[in-house]
Amino acid sequence: MSKQLYYLIIFLIPLLLSNASLSASSFSSQDTTNEKDYRFERGLTTEEGLPANGVNNIIQSSDGYIWAATYNGLVRYDGTSITVYNSSDIEGLNSNRFLNVMEGPGNKIWATLENHQFISVGKDSIQAYELDYPGISVNDHITLLSFPDQENIWVGSGYGLFEFNGETFTKIEELPADGVVEIINTENEALILLRKSLYRYSKTEQSYEKLLEIDQDNILRNGKSFRQKFDRDHFLFSDLIQYNGSYFLSAHSALLTYNNGNFEILLNSEDAGLLNINGFDIDREGKIFLAGNEGVRVAEFDQDNQLIFNSLSDLPSKNVMVDSEGSIWNASISHGIRQFVKTPIYNGKKYQELEGKSLTANLIDQNGNHWFGSNCNDLMLYTENSIQRYGPSEGLTNNCVWSLLERKNGELLAGTWGASIFRFDDASNRFTPYQIDGFEQVRAVLSMYEDSDEVLWAGTYFSGLFRIEDSSADLILMEDGSITPGVRAIFKDADDSTWVATDIGIGLIKNDKIELQTQLNLLSTHNFRTITQTENGDLWFGSYGGGIVILQNNGEIKTLTRDNGLFDETISQMIFDQENNLWLGGNSGIFNIENSQVSQFLNSEIEEVRVSRYGTDEGMPTRETSGGFTPSALLNNNGILYVPTVQGVAVVNTGMNSIDRIPPKVALKYIEVDGRQVQSDQLEKLPHTVQRLSFRIAALSYINPKFHRYQYKLEGFDNEWQETDGSQDISFTTLNPGDYTLLVRASNSDGIWSDDTVISSFSIAPPFWKTIPFYILSILFIAILLRIFYQIKVRNIRKRNEFLEERVEERTESLRQINEELKNLIDEKNRLHAILAHDLRNPFTSIIGYMELLKEDLSSTDNEQEVMIVNALLSAGKNTYNLLENLLHWSNSTGRGLTPDFYNQDLVKLIEESIQMTEIQAVFKRIKIEFNYTEPVCVVADRNMILTVLRNILSNAIKFSNEDSSVSINLEMDKSDVTVFISDTGIGMDKKEMDLLFKDVSNSTRRGTKGERGIGLGLTLCKEFVDIHGGKLTAKSEHNQGSTFSFTLKRCDSLD
């Protein structure tokens, strides 16, 4: 039982029993702590989507939705959107004039209508019912529904109570044919309130007992008058609720309690300023909210245990409801649904003269008077009994007051934007300019501070920081001698150090200089506005657009920005209340961070703080606060925080700040598949063709739905939680086949998160070509195809093999014949070699010998012509013999019959020998052979092969050189090789001839410059011989530019 109910029974009932009436003045005279002052009113009317402004009843269902019965439909509200149920989408509904709404078993919503109808709204279905009973006309109303058990429904009407079993209606004859107002069911009994009587039904005995009845203007109990002679004749029961084990019921003129068979009158309607009590509800604190034609009233006990009344609304009200978060909902007769949200923001009329004004500094002086500066709209003074304005007429020639200070001697100073500082003269009630030497050029004063030595400090916008003593000002410069721009706050910490917040950073005054604390420049801006210090010595610096820097007492520096939970990084106000909770003001409202959150953040236990937000939906005149001056906020000894805004003052009762710690319930409103709404059971198995799947969710918290946050994770798709951009829609496009579960969590406006809620589980069916049956069929089909392919392949292979076998036989026979022919050719070649070696070589040897003898005989004669002829014949014989030798060498090499005989040879001697062999040929064409090497050059070579190579290349050089030219022989040596170069200046070769140079003997040959012939064997043979030596034969030539042939041989260390 609550404290209020305890007082209610202990103090109030004895007074009633002793016939002492409760003395209560009208609510208006007791309106000192009006509930309305800290309740912000929001409205839902036809402008916001209500089907009608006439509302009969409001409830909150167990899943968190707000339901309202209106005269043009049943309404469901989730904090952001309205859903209407009426005849346009409910089959069989004949009217839209709803009278009542309630919740039944299984979270099903039931609602009653005027024309003997009622409906049920389930998760996926809506059904309409009609009270079918003799004597019930279309004009009879269904007033309520109750659920005494799981099988039957009690249907209340203007004609009495009926029992409905799902098919038929049975009238409960034990009750009078009177309008049913309310029924409360418990496990063993039910209280049934009719317009003129109250009955108790025992479920165990199945009997009805009349507890109270109204006889004209009296309430009778057991036939005796319980309450005599009301002032009004018309007296009916209107509502019944159960609270903390007791029953409360209202008649139009009184509120009664019923407990353990005892009835007591708690209050009269006229005490609350109401003619009739139409309905009521009680909140967790025991406050009673009464609805009547004159509005909504609040009844509660004061500190003296006296029942006092306050007004919450003056709008005619049919009923009132307290939701799970403590908000009050008013079912108004003609103004729609009214919600009254508890807020620490003062919503009274005390400061209405400041509405619309852009306020600046505010200050409470030693006399308790409250001063409010403004941006060029005079200085306002609030005293206990009056409000005064100070402007040019009162000596304040510049009414743009940006800073205020009361000095220790009681002198009030006003710093202005444009005319420096003014002093207030209490005797004349006027302001006069403050004459200060060295301060004449100062115009805009943003901050003022008086230290313990009564020295005045003044921060300016353009002119820097000044220390003022004995009406003389000294300019405090920065370390580099420059003036500090925009000194917006001056703060003395617990260690007596002086800090300044400026437009270029945080400064610390040392040795009469301002030292910028660059280690604090950790934010996106260096523009700072405010400074404060906690009890443990931590210094907090608020910036203009970058968040907060915290210099902890251990020297550690931390930042607090959007990344850490801030919603606004503009810090115009920053102050800790008596409970060390942090209050911030900025361009987006006022914010509160609990002390525990601050401590956990500073201790690195959390990375993101939980922030409560307050704006226009909580009663602020505007979200944008004013800042950049001092004092920018004021917290008095009672915990009242005054924050200037650009449209008035926001007054915050920090002691009334209450964190909504009830996690919001997360509800699934509807599902869309490719733009079409579906029921949740239709989502179990979706086809793969679905392109877009959307879920509309809602966090059912009503303190401030605009500040809700949503996170989701689609298991089977997401590994981490994703956060929406504030939208209630969660959409997915082209999901892969698989099983999915959508989890959602939401936070209320105070950052309290719900548990993870399973919104939906569903599957995306794979296309047929990705199913197991298709895979099996595909495997079978592929297997059959592979079998067919295999059989065709085997048949083709067999045919191919047969064909190849025939070809092999043919080729074998052909090869056999070729081998036979080749064998014969080889035998013929061998015989030819024998003939050449025996029958040609010997005669040539004899001929050359005779020619040598003839040359010797003629050398002693003077017949030069004969000598020349003999020399020519001798040269021709030797050349012919050399040709024969080349042919034999080549034949032996191509037949693999020649084996090289490698020895260390003198390359110079081999070259000289080759020159001698071609001397006659060179003399014949008057060609000079140039070779100037005399020192031995050792190479590893077969003598005969290298002589053949040299002789052939040198012979070709002479052959293709013009008369009276020269052929040069050069050597190049490195550590391992020797390269022989033989160059001529003859006719050369073109590219085509170069490409055919080392081809086989079938290529045609060219004639020399004197018509010399060749057989095309020389260079081919030379290349093969060089290759045998592991060298490389190359040639370079251009047409008519001569040729150069080169080949390489391996060097050796010494000659054999």
GROMACS .gro file of C-alpha atoms in nm, residues 246-502:
model
  257
  246SER     CA    1  -0.870  -0.175  -0.241
  247TYR     CA    2  -1.163  -0.071  -0.457
  248PHE     CA    3  -1.235   0.289  -0.551
  249LEU     CA    4  -1.564   0.386  -0.708
  250SER     CA    5  -1.700   0.718  -0.815
  251ALA     CA    6  -2.043   0.859  -0.823
  252HIS     CA    7  -2.105   1.178  -1.009
  253SER     CA    8  -2.075   1.373  -0.685
  254ALA     CA    9  -1.828   1.172  -0.474
  255LEU     CA   10  -1.536   0.931  -0.468
  256LEU     CA   11  -1.567   0.630  -0.237
  257THR     CA   12  -1.344   0.350  -0.114
  258TYR     CA   13  -1.444  -0.012  -0.050
  259ASN     CA   14  -1.227  -0.253   0.142
  260ASN     CA   15  -1.323  -0.566   0.334
  261GLY     CA   16  -1.690  -0.471   0.331
  262ASN     CA   17  -1.634  -0.115   0.450
  263PHE     CA   18  -1.731   0.189   0.243
  264GLU     CA   19  -1.603   0.541   0.302
  265ILE     CA   20  -1.643   0.865   0.113
  266LEU     CA   21  -1.300   1.003   0.020
  267LEU     CA   22  -1.400   1.332  -0.140
  268ASN     CA   23  -1.684   1.525  -0.293
  269SER     CA   24  -1.677   1.644  -0.652
  270GLU     CA   25  -1.729   2.003  -0.550
  271ASP     CA   26  -1.411   1.986  -0.340
  272ALA     CA   27  -1.225   1.932  -0.668
  273GLY     CA   28  -1.420   2.202  -0.847
  274LEU     CA   29  -1.620   1.949  -1.051
  275LEU     CA   30  -1.995   1.921  -1.090
  276ASN     CA   31  -1.967   1.555  -1.191
  277ILE     CA   32  -1.695   1.291  -1.166
  278ASN     CA   33  -1.712   1.107  -1.497
  279GLY     CA   34  -1.411   0.886  -1.433
  280PHE     CA   35  -1.082   0.868  -1.243
  281ASP     CA   36  -0.749   0.689  -1.210
  282ILE     CA   37  -0.465   0.672  -0.954
  283ASP     CA   38  -0.092   0.685  -1.033
  284ARG     CA   39   0.197   0.506  -0.864
  285GLU     CA   40   0.245   0.796  -0.619
  286GLY     CA   41  -0.117   0.776  -0.503
  287LYS     CA   42  -0.230   1.092  -0.681
  288ILE     CA   43  -0.594   1.075  -0.785
  289PHE     CA   44  -0.685   1.216  -1.126
  290LEU     CA   45  -1.052   1.308  -1.163
  291ALA     CA   46  -1.224   1.364  -1.498
  292GLY     CA   47  -1.532   1.582  -1.524
  293ASN     CA   48  -1.712   1.823  -1.748
  294GLU     CA   49  -1.506   2.104  -1.597
  295GLY     CA   50  -1.176   1.934  -1.680
  296VAL     CA   51  -0.922   1.713  -1.500
  297ARG     CA   52  -0.832   1.767  -1.136
  298VAL     CA   53  -0.556   1.617  -0.922
  299ALA     CA   54  -0.610   1.522  -0.557
  300GLU     CA   55  -0.315   1.451  -0.324
  301PHE     CA   56  -0.206   1.490   0.034
  302ASP     CA   57   0.023   1.776   0.133
  303GLN     CA   58   0.292   1.768   0.403
  304ASP     CA   59   0.025   1.828   0.666
  305ASN     CA   60  -0.176   1.528   0.544
  306GLN     CA   61  -0.441   1.760   0.407
  307LEU     CA   62  -0.606   1.669   0.078
  308ILE     CA   63  -0.536   1.940  -0.178
  309PHE     CA   64  -0.651   1.979  -0.535
  310ASN     CA   65  -0.484   2.110  -0.847
  311SER     CA   66  -0.607   2.160  -1.197
  312LEU     CA   67  -0.448   1.964  -1.481
  313SER     CA   68  -0.685   2.063  -1.761
  314ASP     CA   69  -0.999   2.271  -1.806
  315LEU     CA   70  -1.116   2.076  -2.111
  316PRO     CA   71  -1.440   1.873  -2.057
  317SER     CA   72  -1.332   1.515  -1.995
  318LYS     CA   73  -1.509   1.180  -2.018
  319ASN     CA   74  -1.239   0.974  -1.852
  320VAL     CA   75  -0.873   0.973  -1.752
  321MET     CA   76  -0.603   0.705  -1.755
  322VAL     CA   77  -0.250   0.675  -1.609
  323ASP     CA   78  -0.017   0.476  -1.834
  324SER     CA   79   0.275   0.254  -1.731
  325GLU     CA   80   0.521   0.544  -1.752
  326GLY     CA   81   0.314   0.786  -1.544
  327SER     CA   82   0.172   0.995  -1.828
  328ILE     CA   83  -0.189   1.109  -1.788
  329TRP     CA   84  -0.428   1.051  -2.081
  330ASN     CA   85  -0.750   1.248  -2.099
  331ALA     CA   86  -1.044   1.129  -2.305
  332SER     CA   87  -1.187   1.470  -2.375
  333ILE     CA   88  -1.545   1.526  -2.479
  334SER     CA   89  -1.463   1.747  -2.778
  335HIS     CA   90  -1.086   1.804  -2.792
  336GLY     CA   91  -0.955   1.462  -2.880
  337ILE     CA   92  -0.696   1.276  -2.675
  338ARG     CA   93  -0.486   1.485  -2.439
  339GLN     CA   94  -0.159   1.349  -2.300
  340PHE     CA   95   0.007   1.509  -1.996
  341VAL     CA   96   0.372   1.409  -1.972
  342LYS     CA   97   0.561   1.462  -1.648
  343THR     CA   98   0.854   1.691  -1.707
  344PRO     CA   99   1.109   1.874  -1.491
  345ILE     CA  100   1.059   2.178  -1.717
  346TYR     CA  101   0.836   2.439  -1.554
  347ASN     CA  102   0.526   2.505  -1.764
  348GLY     CA  103   0.356   2.764  -1.546
  349LYS     CA  104   0.287   3.128  -1.617
  350LYS     CA  105   0.534   3.295  -1.381
  351TYR     CA  106   0.781   3.386  -1.654
  352GLN     CA  107   0.538   3.451  -1.937
  353GLU     CA  108   0.665   3.812  -1.965
  354LEU     CA  109   0.994   3.666  -2.092
  355GLU     CA  110   0.833   3.459  -2.367
  356GLY     CA  111   0.968   3.536  -2.711
  357LYS     CA  112   1.271   3.728  -2.579
  358SER     CA  113   1.624   3.622  -2.659
  359LEU     CA  114   1.766   3.597  -2.308
  360THR     CA  115   2.129   3.606  -2.201
  361ALA     CA  116   2.281   3.608  -1.850
  362ASN     CA  117   2.065   3.566  -1.542
  363LEU     CA  118   2.149   3.619  -1.176
  364ILE     CA  119   1.983   3.595  -0.833
  365ASP     CA  120   2.113   3.869  -0.604
  366GLN     CA  121   2.165   3.866  -0.229
  367ASN     CA  122   1.805   3.977  -0.174
  368GLY     CA  123   1.665   3.687  -0.373
  369ASN     CA  124   1.570   3.904  -0.669
  370HIS     CA  125   1.614   3.746  -1.010
  371TRP     CA  126   1.772   3.945  -1.297
  372PHE     CA  127   1.741   3.840  -1.661
  373GLY     CA  128   1.954   3.995  -1.934
  374SER     CA  129   1.845   3.994  -2.295
  375ASN     CA  130   1.982   4.045  -2.640
  376CYS     CA  131   1.878   4.411  -2.680
  377ASN     CA  132   1.539   4.379  -2.510
  378ASP     CA  133   1.610   4.539  -2.173
  379LEU     CA  134   1.705   4.392  -1.836
  380MET     CA  135   1.420   4.226  -1.642
  381LEU     CA  136   1.399   4.204  -1.261
  382TYR     CA  137   1.171   3.954  -1.087
  383THR     CA  138   1.107   4.031  -0.720
  384GLU     CA  139   0.873   3.850  -0.486
  385ASN     CA  140   0.584   4.077  -0.572
  386SER     CA  141   0.668   4.254  -0.895
  387ILE     CA  142   0.840   4.253  -1.233
  388GLN     CA  143   1.048   4.553  -1.338
  389ARG     CA  144   1.208   4.641  -1.670
  390TYR     CA  145   1.534   4.839  -1.704
  391GLY     CA  146   1.622   5.007  -2.029
  392PRO     CA  147   1.732   5.348  -2.159
  393SER     CA  148   1.474   5.524  -1.940
  394GLU     CA  149   1.640   5.371  -1.634
  395GLY     CA  150   1.989   5.474  -1.740
  396LEU     CA  151   2.074   5.151  -1.923
  397THR     CA  152   2.147   5.330  -2.249
  398ASN     CA  153   2.247   5.003  -2.411
  399ASN     CA  154   1.987   4.738  -2.335
  400CYS     CA  155   2.186   4.448  -2.482
  401VAL     CA  156   2.287   4.296  -2.145
  402TRP     CA  157   2.516   3.994  -2.197
  403SER     CA  158   2.677   3.948  -1.857
  404LEU     CA  159   2.578   4.010  -1.497
  405LEU     CA  160   2.775   4.016  -1.172
  406GLU     CA  161   2.693   4.103  -0.811
  407ARG     CA  162   3.007   4.204  -0.627
  408LYS     CA  163   3.081   4.112  -0.268
  409ASN     CA  164   2.980   4.462  -0.160
  410GLY     CA  165   2.637   4.409  -0.316
  411GLU     CA  166   2.702   4.626  -0.623
  412LEU     CA  167   2.531   4.494  -0.938
  413LEU     CA  168   2.718   4.522  -1.269
  414ALA     CA  169   2.571   4.472  -1.616
  415GLY     CA  170   2.805   4.403  -1.907
  416THR     CA  171   2.656   4.506  -2.242
  417TRP     CA  172   2.718   4.448  -2.607
  418GLY     CA  173   2.805   4.793  -2.733
  419ALA     CA  174   2.843   5.017  -2.425
  420SER     CA  175   3.074   4.836  -2.184
  421ILE     CA  176   2.973   4.801  -1.814
  422PHE     CA  177   2.692   4.969  -1.615
  423ARG     CA  178   2.652   4.993  -1.236
  424PHE     CA  179   2.319   4.974  -1.059
  425ASP     CA  180   2.242   5.236  -0.797
  426ASP     CA  181   1.994   5.085  -0.555
  427ALA     CA  182   1.897   5.421  -0.406
  428SER     CA  183   1.797   5.578  -0.737
  429ASN     CA  184   1.691   5.250  -0.894
  430ARG     CA  185   1.893   5.344  -1.202
  431PHE     CA  186   2.200   5.230  -1.394
  432THR     CA  187   2.502   5.449  -1.466
  433PRO     CA  188   2.810   5.383  -1.683
  434TYR     CA  189   3.108   5.238  -1.499
  435GLN     CA  190   3.400   5.478  -1.554
  436ILE     CA  191   3.722   5.277  -1.575
  437ASP     CA  192   4.060   5.413  -1.684
  438GLY     CA  193   4.211   5.208  -1.966
  439PHE     CA  194   3.871   5.057  -2.044
  440GLU     CA  195   3.731   5.341  -2.255
  441GLN     CA  196   3.755   5.159  -2.589
  442VAL     CA  197   3.584   4.840  -2.468
  443ARG     CA  198   3.236   4.787  -2.605
  444ALA     CA  199   3.128   4.421  -2.578
  445VAL     CA  200   3.165   4.260  -2.232
  446LEU     CA  201   3.094   3.886  -2.231
  447SER     CA  202   3.206   3.778  -1.883
  448MET     CA  203   3.282   3.924  -1.540
  449TYR     CA  204   3.435   3.773  -1.228
  450GLU     CA  205   3.542   3.905  -0.886
  451ASP     CA  206   3.827   3.722  -0.711
  452SER     CA  207   3.892   3.684  -0.340
  453ASP     CA  208   4.088   4.012  -0.337
  454GLU     CA  209   3.780   4.192  -0.473
  455VAL     CA  210   3.961   4.246  -0.803
  456LEU     CA  211   3.725   4.260  -1.099
  457TRP     CA  212   3.805   4.061  -1.414
  458ALA     CA  213   3.627   4.136  -1.743
  459GLY     CA  214   3.631   3.929  -2.061
  460THR     CA  215   3.546   4.105  -2.384
  461TYR     CA  216   3.465   4.006  -2.738
  462PHE     CA  217   3.705   4.229  -2.929
  463SER     CA  218   3.945   4.372  -2.671
  464GLY     CA  219   4.073   4.075  -2.467
  465LEU     CA  220   4.086   4.011  -2.090
  466PHE     CA  221   4.115   4.292  -1.833
  467ARG     CA  222   4.195   4.306  -1.463
  468ILE     CA  223   4.018   4.605  -1.303
  469GLU     CA  224   4.128   4.745  -0.968
  470ASP     CA  225   4.055   5.087  -0.820
  471SER     CA  226   3.872   5.193  -1.139
  472SER     CA  227   4.182   5.123  -1.346
  473ALA     CA  228   4.205   4.842  -1.603
  474ASP     CA  229   4.513   4.642  -1.706
  475LEU     CA  230   4.506   4.437  -2.026
  476ILE     CA  231   4.615   4.074  -1.982
  477LEU     CA  232   4.786   3.963  -2.300
  478MET     CA  233   4.877   3.624  -2.435
  479GLU     CA  234   5.232   3.487  -2.416
  480ASP     CA  235   5.313   3.620  -2.763
  481GLY     CA  236   5.182   3.967  -2.673
  482SER     CA  237   4.859   3.941  -2.871
  483ILE     CA  238   4.505   4.013  -2.753
  484THR     CA  239   4.284   3.717  -2.667
  485PRO     CA  240   3.964   3.715  -2.877
  486GLY     CA  241   3.625   3.625  -2.732
  487VAL     CA  242   3.683   3.572  -2.358
  488ARG     CA  243   3.348   3.408  -2.278
  489ALA     CA  244   3.406   3.261  -1.932
  490ILE     CA  245   3.642   3.331  -1.639
  491PHE     CA  246   3.672   3.051  -1.384
  492LYS     CA  247   3.869   3.016  -1.059
  493ASP     CA  248   3.932   2.649  -0.973
  494ALA     CA  249   3.976   2.486  -0.633
  495ASP     CA  250   4.353   2.544  -0.650
  496ASP     CA  251   4.297   2.917  -0.702
  497SER     CA  252   4.411   2.899  -1.065
  498THR     CA  253   4.228   3.121  -1.313
  499TRP     CA  254   4.105   2.970  -1.640
  500VAL     CA  255   3.944   3.142  -1.937
  501ALA     CA  256   3.728   3.000  -2.214
  502THR     CA  257   3.800   3.184  -2.540
   0.00000   0.00000   0.00000
